[in-house]
Each structure stands twice: as structure tokens, then as C-alpha cells.
mmCIF file of C-alpha atoms in Angstrom:
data_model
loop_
_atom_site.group_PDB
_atom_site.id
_atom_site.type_symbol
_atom_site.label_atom_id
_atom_site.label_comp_id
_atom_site.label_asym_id
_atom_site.label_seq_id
_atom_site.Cartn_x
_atom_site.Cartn_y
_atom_site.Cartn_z
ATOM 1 C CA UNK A 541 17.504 -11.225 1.433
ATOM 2 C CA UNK A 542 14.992 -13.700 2.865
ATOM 3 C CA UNK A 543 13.188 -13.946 -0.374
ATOM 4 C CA UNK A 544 16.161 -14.254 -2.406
ATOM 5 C CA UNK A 545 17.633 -17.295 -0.303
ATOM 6 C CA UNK A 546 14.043 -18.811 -0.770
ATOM 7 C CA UNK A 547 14.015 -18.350 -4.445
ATOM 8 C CA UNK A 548 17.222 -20.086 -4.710
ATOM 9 C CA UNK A 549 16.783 -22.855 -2.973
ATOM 10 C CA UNK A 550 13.914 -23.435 -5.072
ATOM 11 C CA UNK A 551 15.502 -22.555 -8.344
ATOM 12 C CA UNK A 552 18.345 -25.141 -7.031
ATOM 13 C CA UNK A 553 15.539 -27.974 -5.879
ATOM 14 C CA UNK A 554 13.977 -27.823 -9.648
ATOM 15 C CA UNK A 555 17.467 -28.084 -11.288
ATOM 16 C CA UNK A 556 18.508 -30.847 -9.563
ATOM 17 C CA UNK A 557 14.962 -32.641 -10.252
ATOM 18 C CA UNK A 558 15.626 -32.111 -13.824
ATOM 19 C CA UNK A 559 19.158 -33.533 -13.326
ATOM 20 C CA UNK A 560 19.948 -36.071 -15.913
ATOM 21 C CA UNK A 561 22.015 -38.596 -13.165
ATOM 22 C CA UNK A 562 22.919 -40.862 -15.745
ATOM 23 C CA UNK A 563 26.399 -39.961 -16.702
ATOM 24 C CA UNK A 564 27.390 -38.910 -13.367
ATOM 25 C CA UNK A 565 29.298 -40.894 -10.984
ATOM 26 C CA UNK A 566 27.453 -42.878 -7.557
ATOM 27 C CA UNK A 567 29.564 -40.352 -5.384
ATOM 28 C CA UNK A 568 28.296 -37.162 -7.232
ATOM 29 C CA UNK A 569 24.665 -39.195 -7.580
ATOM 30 C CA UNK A 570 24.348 -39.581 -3.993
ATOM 31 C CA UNK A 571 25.591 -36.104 -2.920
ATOM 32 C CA UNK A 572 22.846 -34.850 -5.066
ATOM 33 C CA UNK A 573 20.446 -36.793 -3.998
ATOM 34 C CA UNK A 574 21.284 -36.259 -0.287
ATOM 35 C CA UNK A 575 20.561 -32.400 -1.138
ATOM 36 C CA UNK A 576 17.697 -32.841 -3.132
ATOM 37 C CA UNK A 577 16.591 -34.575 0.570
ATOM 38 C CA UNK A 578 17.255 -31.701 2.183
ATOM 39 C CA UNK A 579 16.001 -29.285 -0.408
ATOM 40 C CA UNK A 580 12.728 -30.914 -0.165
ATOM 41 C CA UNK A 581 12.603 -31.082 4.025
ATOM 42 C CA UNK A 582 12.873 -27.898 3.384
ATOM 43 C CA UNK A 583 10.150 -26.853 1.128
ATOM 44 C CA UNK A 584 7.883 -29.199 2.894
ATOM 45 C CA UNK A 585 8.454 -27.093 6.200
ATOM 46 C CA UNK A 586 8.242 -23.755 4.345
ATOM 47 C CA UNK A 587 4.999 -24.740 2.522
ATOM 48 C CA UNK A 588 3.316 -25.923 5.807
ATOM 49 C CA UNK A 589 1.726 -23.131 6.824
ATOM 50 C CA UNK A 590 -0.109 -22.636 3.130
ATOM 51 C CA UNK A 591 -0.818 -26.355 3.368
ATOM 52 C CA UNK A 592 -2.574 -25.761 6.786
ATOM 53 C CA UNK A 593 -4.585 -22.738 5.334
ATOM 54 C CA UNK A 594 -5.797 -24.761 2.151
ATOM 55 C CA UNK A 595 -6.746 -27.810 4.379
ATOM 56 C CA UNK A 596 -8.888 -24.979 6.946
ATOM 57 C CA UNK A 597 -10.795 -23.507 3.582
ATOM 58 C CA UNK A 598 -11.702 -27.289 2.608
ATOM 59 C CA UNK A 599 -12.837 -28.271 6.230
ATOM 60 C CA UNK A 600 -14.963 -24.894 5.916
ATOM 61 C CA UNK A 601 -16.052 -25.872 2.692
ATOM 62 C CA UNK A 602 -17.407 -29.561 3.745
ATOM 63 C CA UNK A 603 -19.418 -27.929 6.703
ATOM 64 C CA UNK A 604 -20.877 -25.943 3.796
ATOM 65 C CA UNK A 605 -21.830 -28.952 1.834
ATOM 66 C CA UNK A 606 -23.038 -30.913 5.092
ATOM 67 C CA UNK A 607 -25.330 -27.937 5.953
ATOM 68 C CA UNK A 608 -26.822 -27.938 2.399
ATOM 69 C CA UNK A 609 -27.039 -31.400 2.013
ATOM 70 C CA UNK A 610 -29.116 -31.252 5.544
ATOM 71 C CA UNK A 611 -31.368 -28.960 4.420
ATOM 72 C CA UNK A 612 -32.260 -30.996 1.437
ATOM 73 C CA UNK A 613 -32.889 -34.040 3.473
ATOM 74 C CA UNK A 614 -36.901 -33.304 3.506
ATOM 75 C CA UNK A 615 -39.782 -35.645 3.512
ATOM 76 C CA UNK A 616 -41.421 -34.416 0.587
ATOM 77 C CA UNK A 617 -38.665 -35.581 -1.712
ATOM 78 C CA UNK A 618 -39.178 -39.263 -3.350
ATOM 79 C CA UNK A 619 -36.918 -41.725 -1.362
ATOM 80 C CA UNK A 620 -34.548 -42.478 -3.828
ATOM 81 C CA UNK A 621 -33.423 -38.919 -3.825
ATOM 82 C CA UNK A 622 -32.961 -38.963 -0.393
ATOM 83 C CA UNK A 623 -31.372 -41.897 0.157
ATOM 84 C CA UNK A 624 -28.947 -40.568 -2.482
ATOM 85 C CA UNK A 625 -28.479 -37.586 0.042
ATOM 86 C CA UNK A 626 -27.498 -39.857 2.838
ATOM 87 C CA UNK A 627 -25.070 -41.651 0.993
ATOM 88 C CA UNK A 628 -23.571 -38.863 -0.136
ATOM 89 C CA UNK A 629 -23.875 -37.115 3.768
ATOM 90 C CA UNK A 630 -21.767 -39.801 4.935
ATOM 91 C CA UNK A 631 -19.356 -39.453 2.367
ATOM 92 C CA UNK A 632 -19.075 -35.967 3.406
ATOM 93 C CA UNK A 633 -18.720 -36.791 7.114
ATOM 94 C CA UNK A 634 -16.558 -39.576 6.983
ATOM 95 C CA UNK A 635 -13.942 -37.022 4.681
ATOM 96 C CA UNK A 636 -14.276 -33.816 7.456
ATOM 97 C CA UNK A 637 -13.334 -36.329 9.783
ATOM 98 C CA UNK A 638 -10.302 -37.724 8.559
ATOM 99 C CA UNK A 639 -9.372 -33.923 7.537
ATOM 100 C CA UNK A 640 -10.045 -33.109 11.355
ATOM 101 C CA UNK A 641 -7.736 -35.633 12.512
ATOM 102 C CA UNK A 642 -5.271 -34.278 9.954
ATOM 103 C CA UNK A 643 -5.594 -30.753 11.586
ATOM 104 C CA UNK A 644 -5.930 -31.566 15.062
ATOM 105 C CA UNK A 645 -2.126 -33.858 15.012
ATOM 106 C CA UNK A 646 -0.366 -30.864 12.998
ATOM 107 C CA UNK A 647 -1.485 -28.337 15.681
ATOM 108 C CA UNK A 648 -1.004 -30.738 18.315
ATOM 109 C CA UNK A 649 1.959 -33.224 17.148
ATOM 110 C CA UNK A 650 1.813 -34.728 20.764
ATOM 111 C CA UNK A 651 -1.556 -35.764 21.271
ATOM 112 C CA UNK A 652 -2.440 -38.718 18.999
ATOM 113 C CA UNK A 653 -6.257 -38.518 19.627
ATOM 114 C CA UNK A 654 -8.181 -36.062 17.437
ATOM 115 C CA UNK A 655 -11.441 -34.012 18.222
ATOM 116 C CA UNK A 656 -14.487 -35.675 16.561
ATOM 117 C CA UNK A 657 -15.522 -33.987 13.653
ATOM 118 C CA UNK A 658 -17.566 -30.728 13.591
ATOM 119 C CA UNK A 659 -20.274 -31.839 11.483
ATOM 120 C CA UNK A 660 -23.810 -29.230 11.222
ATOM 121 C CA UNK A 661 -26.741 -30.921 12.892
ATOM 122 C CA UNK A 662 -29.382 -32.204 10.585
ATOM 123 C CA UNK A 663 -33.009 -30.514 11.821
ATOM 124 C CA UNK A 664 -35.511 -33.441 12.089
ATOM 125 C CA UNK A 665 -38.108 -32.794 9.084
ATOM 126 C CA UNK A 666 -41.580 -32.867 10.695
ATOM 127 C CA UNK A 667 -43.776 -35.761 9.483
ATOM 128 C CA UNK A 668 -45.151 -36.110 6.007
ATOM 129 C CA UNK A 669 -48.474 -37.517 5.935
ATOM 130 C CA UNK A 670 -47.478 -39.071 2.237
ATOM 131 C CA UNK A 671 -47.552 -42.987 2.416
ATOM 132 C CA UNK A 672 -44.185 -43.686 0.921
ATOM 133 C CA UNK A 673 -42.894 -47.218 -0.467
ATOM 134 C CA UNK A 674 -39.800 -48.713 0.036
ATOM 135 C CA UNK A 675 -38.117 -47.604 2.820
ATOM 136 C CA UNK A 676 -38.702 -46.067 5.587
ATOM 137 C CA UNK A 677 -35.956 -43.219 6.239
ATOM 138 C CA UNK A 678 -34.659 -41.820 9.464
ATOM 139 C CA UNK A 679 -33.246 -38.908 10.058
ATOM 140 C CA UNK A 680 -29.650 -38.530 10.882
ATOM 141 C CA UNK A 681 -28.054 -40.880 13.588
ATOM 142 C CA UNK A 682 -30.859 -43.667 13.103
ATOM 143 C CA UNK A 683 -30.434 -46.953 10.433
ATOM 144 C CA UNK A 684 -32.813 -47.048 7.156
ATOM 145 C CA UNK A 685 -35.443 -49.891 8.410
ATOM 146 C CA UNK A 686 -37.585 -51.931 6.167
ATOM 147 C CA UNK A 687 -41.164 -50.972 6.284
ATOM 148 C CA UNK A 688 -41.878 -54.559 7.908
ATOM 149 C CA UNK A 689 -40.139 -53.646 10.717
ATOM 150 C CA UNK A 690 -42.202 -51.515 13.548
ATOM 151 C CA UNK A 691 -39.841 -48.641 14.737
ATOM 152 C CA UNK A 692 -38.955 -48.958 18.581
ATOM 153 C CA UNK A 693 -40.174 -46.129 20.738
ATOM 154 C CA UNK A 694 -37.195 -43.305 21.027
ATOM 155 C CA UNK A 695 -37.195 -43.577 24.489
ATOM 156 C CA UNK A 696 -35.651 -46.893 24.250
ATOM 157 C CA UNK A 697 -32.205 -47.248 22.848
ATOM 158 C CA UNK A 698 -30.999 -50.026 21.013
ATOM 159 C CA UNK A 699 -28.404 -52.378 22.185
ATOM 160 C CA UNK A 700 -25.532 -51.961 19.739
ATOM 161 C CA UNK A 701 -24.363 -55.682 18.856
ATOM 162 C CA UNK A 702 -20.502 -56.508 20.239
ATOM 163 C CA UNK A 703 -18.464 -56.997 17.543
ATOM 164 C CA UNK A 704 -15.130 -58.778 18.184
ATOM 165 C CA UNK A 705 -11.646 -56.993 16.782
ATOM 166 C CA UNK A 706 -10.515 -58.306 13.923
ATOM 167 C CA UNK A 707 -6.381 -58.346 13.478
ATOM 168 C CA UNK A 708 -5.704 -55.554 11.158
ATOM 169 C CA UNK A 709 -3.401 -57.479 8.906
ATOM 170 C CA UNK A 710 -3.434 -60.992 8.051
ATOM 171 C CA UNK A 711 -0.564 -60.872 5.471
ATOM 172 C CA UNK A 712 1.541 -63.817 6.033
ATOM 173 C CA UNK A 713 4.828 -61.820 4.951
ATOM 174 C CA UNK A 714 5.551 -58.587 3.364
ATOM 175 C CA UNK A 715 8.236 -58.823 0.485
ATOM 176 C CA UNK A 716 10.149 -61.573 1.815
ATOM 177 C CA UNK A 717 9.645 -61.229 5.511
ATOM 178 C CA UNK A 718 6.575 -62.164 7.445
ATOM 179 C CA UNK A 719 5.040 -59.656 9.536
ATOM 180 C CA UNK A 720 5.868 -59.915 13.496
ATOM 181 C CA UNK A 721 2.917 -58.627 15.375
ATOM 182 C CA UNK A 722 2.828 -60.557 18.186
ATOM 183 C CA UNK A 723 5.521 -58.768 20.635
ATOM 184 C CA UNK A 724 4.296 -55.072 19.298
ATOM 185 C CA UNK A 725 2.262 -52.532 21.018
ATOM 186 C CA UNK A 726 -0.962 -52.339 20.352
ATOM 187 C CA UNK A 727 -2.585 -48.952 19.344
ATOM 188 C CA UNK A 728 -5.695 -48.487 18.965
ATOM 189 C CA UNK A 729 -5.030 -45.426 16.695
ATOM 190 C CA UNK A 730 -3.046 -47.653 14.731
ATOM 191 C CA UNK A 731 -5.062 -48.297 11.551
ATOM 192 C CA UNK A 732 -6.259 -44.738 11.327
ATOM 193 C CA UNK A 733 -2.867 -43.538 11.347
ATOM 194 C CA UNK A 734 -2.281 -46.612 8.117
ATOM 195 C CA UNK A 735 -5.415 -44.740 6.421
ATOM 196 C CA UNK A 736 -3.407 -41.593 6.680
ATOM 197 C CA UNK A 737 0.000 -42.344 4.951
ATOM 198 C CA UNK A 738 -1.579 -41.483 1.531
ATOM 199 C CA UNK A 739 -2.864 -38.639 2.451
ATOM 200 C CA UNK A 740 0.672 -37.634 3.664
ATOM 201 C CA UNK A 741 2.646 -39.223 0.777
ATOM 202 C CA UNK A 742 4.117 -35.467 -0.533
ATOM 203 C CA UNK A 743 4.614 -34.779 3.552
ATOM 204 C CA UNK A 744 6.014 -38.185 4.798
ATOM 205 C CA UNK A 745 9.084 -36.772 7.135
ATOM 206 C CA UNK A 746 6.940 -33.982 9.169
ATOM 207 C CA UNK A 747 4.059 -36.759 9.169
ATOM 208 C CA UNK A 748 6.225 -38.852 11.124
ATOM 209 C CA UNK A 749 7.556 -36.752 12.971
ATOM 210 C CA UNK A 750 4.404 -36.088 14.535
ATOM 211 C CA UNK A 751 3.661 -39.700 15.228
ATOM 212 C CA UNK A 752 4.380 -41.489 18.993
ATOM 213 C CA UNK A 753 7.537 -43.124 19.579
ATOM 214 C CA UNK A 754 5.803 -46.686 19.803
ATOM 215 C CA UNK A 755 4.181 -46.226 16.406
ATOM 216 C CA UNK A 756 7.365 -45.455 14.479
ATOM 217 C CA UNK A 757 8.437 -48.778 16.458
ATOM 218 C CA UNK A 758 5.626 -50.795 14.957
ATOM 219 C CA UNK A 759 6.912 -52.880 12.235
ATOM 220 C CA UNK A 760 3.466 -53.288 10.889
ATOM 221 C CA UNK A 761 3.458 -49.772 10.338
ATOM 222 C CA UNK A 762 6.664 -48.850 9.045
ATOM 223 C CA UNK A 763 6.481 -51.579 6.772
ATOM 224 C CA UNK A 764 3.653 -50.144 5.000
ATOM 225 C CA UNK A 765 5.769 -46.414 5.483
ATOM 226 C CA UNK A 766 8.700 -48.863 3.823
ATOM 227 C CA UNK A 767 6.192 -49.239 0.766
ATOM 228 C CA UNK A 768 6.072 -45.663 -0.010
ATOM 229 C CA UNK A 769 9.752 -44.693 0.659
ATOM 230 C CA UNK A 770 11.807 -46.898 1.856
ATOM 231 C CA UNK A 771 14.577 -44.516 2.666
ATOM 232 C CA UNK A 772 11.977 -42.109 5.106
ATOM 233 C CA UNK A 773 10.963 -45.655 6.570
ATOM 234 C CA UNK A 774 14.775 -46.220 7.665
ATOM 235 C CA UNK A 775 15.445 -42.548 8.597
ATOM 236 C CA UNK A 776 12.166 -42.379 11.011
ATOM 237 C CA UNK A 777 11.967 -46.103 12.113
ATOM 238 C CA UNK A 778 12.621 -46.389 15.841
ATOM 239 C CA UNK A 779 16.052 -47.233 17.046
ATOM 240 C CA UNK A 780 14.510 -50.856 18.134
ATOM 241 C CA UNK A 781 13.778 -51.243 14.244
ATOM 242 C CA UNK A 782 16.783 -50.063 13.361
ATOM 243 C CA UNK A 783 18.392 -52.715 15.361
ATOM 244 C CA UNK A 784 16.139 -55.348 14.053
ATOM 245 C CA UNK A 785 18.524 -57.445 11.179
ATOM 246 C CA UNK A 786 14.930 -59.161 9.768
ATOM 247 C CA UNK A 787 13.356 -55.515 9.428
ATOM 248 C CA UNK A 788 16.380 -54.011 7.931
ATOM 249 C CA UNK A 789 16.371 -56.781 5.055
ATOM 250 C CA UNK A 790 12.811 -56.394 4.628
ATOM 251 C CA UNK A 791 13.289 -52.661 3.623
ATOM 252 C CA UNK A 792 16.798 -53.611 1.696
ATOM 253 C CA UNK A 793 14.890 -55.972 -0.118
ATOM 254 C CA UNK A 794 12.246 -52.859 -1.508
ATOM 255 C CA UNK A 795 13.007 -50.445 -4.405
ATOM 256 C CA UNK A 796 12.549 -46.743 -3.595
ATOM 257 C CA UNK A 797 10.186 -45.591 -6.661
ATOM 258 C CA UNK A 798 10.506 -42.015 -5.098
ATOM 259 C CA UNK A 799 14.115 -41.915 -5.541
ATOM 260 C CA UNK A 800 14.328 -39.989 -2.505
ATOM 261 C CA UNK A 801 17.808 -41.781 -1.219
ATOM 262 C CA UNK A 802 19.134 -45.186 -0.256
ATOM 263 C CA UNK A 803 17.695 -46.812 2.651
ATOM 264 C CA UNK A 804 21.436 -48.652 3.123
ATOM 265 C CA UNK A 805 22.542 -44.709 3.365
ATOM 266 C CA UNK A 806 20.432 -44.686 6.171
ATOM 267 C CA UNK A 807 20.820 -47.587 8.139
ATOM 268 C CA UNK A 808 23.151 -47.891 11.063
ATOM 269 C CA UNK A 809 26.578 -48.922 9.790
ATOM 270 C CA UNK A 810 26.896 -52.030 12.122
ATOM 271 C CA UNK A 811 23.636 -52.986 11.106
ATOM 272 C CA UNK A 812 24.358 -53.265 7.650
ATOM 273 C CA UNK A 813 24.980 -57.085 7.672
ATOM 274 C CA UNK A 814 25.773 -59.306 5.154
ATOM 275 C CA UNK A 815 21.971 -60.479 5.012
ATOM 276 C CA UNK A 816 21.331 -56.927 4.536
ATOM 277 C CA UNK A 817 23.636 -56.109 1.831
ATOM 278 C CA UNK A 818 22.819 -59.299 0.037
ATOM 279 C CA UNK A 819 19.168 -58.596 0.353
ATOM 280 C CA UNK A 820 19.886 -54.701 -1.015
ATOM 281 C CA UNK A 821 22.058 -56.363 -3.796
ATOM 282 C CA UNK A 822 19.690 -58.911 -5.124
ATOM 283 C CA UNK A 823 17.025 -55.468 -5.308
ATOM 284 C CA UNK A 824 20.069 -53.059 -6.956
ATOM 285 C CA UNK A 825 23.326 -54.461 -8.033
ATOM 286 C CA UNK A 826 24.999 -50.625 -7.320
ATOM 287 C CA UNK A 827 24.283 -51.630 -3.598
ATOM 288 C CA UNK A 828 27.173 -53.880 -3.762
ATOM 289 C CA UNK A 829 29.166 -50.704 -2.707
ATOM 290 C CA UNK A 830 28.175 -51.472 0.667
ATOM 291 C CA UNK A 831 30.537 -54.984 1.027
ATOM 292 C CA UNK A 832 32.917 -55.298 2.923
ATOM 293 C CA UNK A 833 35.325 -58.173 2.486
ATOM 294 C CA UNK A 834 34.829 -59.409 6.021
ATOM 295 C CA UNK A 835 31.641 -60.486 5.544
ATOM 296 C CA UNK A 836 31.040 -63.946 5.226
ATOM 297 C CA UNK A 837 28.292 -63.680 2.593
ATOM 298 C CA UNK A 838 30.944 -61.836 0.579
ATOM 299 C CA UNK A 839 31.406 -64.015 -2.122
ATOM 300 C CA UNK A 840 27.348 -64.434 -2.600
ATOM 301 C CA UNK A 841 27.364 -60.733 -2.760
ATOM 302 C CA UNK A 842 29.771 -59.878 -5.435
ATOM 303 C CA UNK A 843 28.231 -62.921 -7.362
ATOM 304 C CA UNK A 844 24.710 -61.799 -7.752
ATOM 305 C CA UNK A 845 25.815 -58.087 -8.049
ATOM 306 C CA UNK A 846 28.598 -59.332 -11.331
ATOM 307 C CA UNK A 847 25.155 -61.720 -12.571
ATOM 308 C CA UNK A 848 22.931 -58.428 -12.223
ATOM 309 C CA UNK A 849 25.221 -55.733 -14.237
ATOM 310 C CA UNK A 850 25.962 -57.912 -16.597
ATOM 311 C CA UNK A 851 22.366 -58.342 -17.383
ATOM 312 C CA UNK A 852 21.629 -54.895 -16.753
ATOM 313 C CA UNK A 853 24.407 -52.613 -18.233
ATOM 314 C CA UNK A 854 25.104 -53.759 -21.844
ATOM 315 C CA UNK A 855 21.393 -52.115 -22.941
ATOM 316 C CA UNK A 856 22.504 -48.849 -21.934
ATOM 317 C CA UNK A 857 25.815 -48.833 -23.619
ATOM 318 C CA UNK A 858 24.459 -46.438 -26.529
ATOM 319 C CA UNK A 859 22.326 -43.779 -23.742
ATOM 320 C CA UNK A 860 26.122 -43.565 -20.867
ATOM 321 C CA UNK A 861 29.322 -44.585 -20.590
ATOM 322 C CA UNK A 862 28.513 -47.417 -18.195
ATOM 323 C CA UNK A 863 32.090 -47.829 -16.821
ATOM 324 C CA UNK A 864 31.282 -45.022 -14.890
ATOM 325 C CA UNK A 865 27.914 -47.042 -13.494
ATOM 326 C CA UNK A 866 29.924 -49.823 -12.494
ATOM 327 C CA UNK A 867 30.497 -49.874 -8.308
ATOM 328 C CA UNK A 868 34.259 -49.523 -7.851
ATOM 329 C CA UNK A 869 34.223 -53.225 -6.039
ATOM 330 C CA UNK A 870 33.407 -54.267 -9.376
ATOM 331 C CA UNK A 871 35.997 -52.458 -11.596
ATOM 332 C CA UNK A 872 38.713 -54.707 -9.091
ATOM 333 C CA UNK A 873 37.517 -57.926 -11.031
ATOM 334 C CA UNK A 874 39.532 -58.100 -14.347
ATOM 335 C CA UNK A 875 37.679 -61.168 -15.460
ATOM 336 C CA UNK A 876 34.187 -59.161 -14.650
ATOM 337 C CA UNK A 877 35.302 -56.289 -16.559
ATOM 338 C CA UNK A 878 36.090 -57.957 -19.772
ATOM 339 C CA UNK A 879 32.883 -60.391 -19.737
ATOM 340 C CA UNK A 880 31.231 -56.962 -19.669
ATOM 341 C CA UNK A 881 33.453 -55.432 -22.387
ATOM 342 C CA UNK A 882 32.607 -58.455 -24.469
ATOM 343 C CA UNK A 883 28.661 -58.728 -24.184
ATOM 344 C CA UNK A 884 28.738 -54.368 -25.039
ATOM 345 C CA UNK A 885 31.216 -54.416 -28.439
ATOM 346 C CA UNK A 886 33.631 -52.341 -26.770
#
């Protein structure tokens, strides 16, 4: 019965993906959309475990390559070959460790800090009487050093220069609002966890899920979640973002390329403010739906939402009837509706 319900749900998932929305109405659109949502939650959660198991064989499979790549580092070989091999060990290491950190938050979703990475210890090749020209290679852990250079004994370790932090971001805005860092938390996990959000695009709800409260409250971080998906970056944002009229324009103001829902949809109703609406409007003329007359950017609103389908509509006149694409608000304005009749023939 299990299986059945499972093959459904996935027989439903692909129909709806193959939906063509055009001809349907924005009620029936957004219903279908909404359950496509949930659909894919779903899926997502059902597939995690296979996810988990595929991610395990490829973290087995870099220790693999590390271990043969370290016993390949030799002196004998020329030293372009094996500087090729340490380029391409760190390659190796730096991808095991971001799939470590991947592992280590899905099996424990509460503890931001992962384990460093496993990676096989490179045996020390024993000295090669060869002169060699060029330079003069270490083995792993120590920096390539020019032949000028004398090495320093290895019982004295060398001071690591102090490097100051940079900022992580210096945009000055991000669509049309700037970014406000200055009263956030500061995290120091914060830009590995901004690495990670392509890695997690076809995962994005149970990857932020797993995140701490204070980083789904970072607007520097949701607003780069906002440039994936919008919608997930409403639904998951922390209720001080949600509260936060300048972030809610900022991801009004974005398009949803995933088509995954409407971040309006998923905003607080009281938050939805005129600024908001406008700022949705001027992105998606359908938003309009979300006016309400009391709002004193009302008039703006229904302006630029008229300008847009006018522009917009006529072109598809021959592919849907677009009467049925026009918000309901709309379809109250007489004059609107024959300036639209005019410019399509009809």
C-alpha cells in the first residue's frame, strides 16, 4: 500500500510539472503550485536517505583518490609532475571537506561546526639524491620554496603571518536594497554556509532547516537564499525578517526562476505593505492581486500593474485566452479592459 501511495505521488508530482498553466486561472495556478510545493518537500524527504548513501560512496571514493594520489607523490618523478599532483591533492581535499561538512550537519542538524576532513596521510618520500631544478617540493603540510631560499630546521615552526578579516560582502545593495550588516550577528560559519547553497539548490527547505536560528535571521544570507528561490527565502527567513518592510521588498522586488510559489503567498499578511505590493507589482503585474484599496500606494499600484499587462498580454493573444490572465482587480476597470481589447483585435 506503501509503495502504491509513493508511486502516486510521484506519478502526480511529474503531471503537474508537465502542466501547461497557461490557460488556467491564478486560483487553480496557485493551488497547483502550492501542491507541486508539497509534492516536492516530499520527495526531497523521501529521497534523503539515497542522497546520504550516494554522498558516503563519493566521500569513500575521494579518500581513494587522496591515497593514490599520495602514493604517487615520489621524488623520483620530474617536478612538474608532481607539482601537478599537489594541485590536484588539494583539489581533492578541499572537495572531501566541504562534502564532510555536508554529512556531518545532515546527521547532526544542531551542531553547526563540522569534523575536519578525513583525509589519508601522505608518507614522507625519503630523500632523492637527484639535484632537481626549479623548485624545491615539500611534502604535504609544508609551502613549495624557491631553491634560493634555505629551508628552516623542522624543529622550528614558522610564525604564520596575521591576516586581518576582510567583510564578506562589500555589495553596496542587492536588487534595490542595500545590504544591512551592521546590527547582524556575526558567524563565523557564515560564509561556509554561503559556499553551500549551491550545493543544496535541489534540497533548499531541509538545508535550512538544518541551519541556526540566527543564520536564517541574517539578511546577508537570506538574501543570497532570496537569489535562488525567493519563495523558500520568505518561508524559512526568521520571524525578525519577516517583520522587516525593507527585506520583504527586497525579495518582492526578485523573480522566482524556480517557479516554486509566490514569495507574497508567503509573507505575513500585515506585512504585505503597500511598498511591498508595489515592489512585487513593478517585478509581476499578476501580483496586483495582493491590493487592497486601503492602501495609500493604491493608485501607484493599479497604475504600473494596467502599464505592465498592457505591454505584456497582447503577444500572447494567439498561444491563451488572456482574459483569463488578467487579475480580477483589473477586469473592475472598464476603461483598462477595452484599451486591452483594442491593442489585441478582439
Amino acid at each position: 500500500m506503501a509503495k502504491q501511495e509513493e508511486q502516486d505521488k510521484r506519478a502526480r508530482l511529474e503531471e503537474i510539472r508537465h502542466k501547461n498553466l497557461g490557460a488556467l486561472s491564478d486560483e487553480e495556478v496557485l493551488a497547483l503550485l502550492s501542491e507541486r510545493r508539497e509534492l516536492e518537500e516530499w520527495q526531497k524527504e523521501n529521497d534523503i536517505e539515497a542522497l546520504r548513501t550516494q554522498k558516503e560512496a563519493k566521500r569513500q571514493e575521494l579518500q581513494a583518490d587522496l591515497e593514490n594520489i599520495n602514493a604517487r607523490i615520489d621524488p623520483s618523478r620530474p617536478d612538474d609532475e608532481l607539482l601537478a599532483l599537489i594541485g590536484e591533492r588539494k583539489e581533492l581535499e578541499k572537495e572531501l571537506s566541504l562534502l564532510e561538512a555536508d554529512l556531518h550537519r545532515a546527521d547532526h542538524p544542531k551542531s553547526p561546526e563540522p569534523p575536519k576532513a578525513r583525509v589519508p596521510a601522505a608518507e614522507k618520500p625519503a630523500p632523492s639524491k637527484a639535484k632537481k631544478k626549479g623548485v624545491k617540493l615539500a611534502v604535504k603540510g609544508e609551502e613549495e620554496t624557491p631553491p634560493s631560499v634555505i629551508a628552516e630546521p623542522a624543529s622550528v615552526p614558522r610564525a604564520e603571518p596575521k591576516v586581518p578579516k576582510k567583510p564578506l560582502f562589500t555589495e553596496s545593495s542587492f536588487g534595490d536594497e542595500g545590504l544591512q550588516q551592521s546590527s547582524e550577528i556575526i558567524d563565523e560559519n557564515l560564509e561556509r554556509y554561503i559556499s553551500q547553497l549551491d550545493l543544496h539548490e535541489d534540497s533548499l527547505g531541509t538545508f535550512l532547516q538544518s541551519l541556526p536560528a540566527h543564520i536564517r535571521e541574517n539578511r546577508t544570507f537570506m538574501l543570497k537564499v532570496a537569489a535562488i528561490d525567493p519563495a523558500y527565502a520568505m518561508h524559512f527567513a526568521a520571524d525578525k525578517l519577516r517583520r522587516d518592510e525593507s527585506f520583504n521588498i527586497s525579495i518582492a522586488s526578485m523573480k522566482n526562476e524556480r517557479n516554486t510559489g509566490n514569495a507574497l503567498a508567503e509573507m505575513l499578511p500585515d506585512m504585505r505593505t503597500g511598498k511591498v505590493v508595489l515592489a512585487a507589482v513593478a517585478q509581476d503585474f499578476r501580483n496586483v492581486r495582493f491590493v487592497v484599496p486601503s492602501m495609500s500606494e493604491y493608485d501607484e499600484i493599479l497604475a504600473v500593474a494596467k502599464k505592465a499587462a498592457l505591454e505584456q498580454l497582447p503577444p500572447l493573444k494567439d498561444a491563451a485566452d488572456i482574459t483569463k490572465l488578467v487579475p480580477p482587480v483589473l477586469k473592475k476597470d472598464a476603461q483598462f479592459m477595452k484599451d486591452l481589447e483594442a491593442k489585441t483585435g478582439s
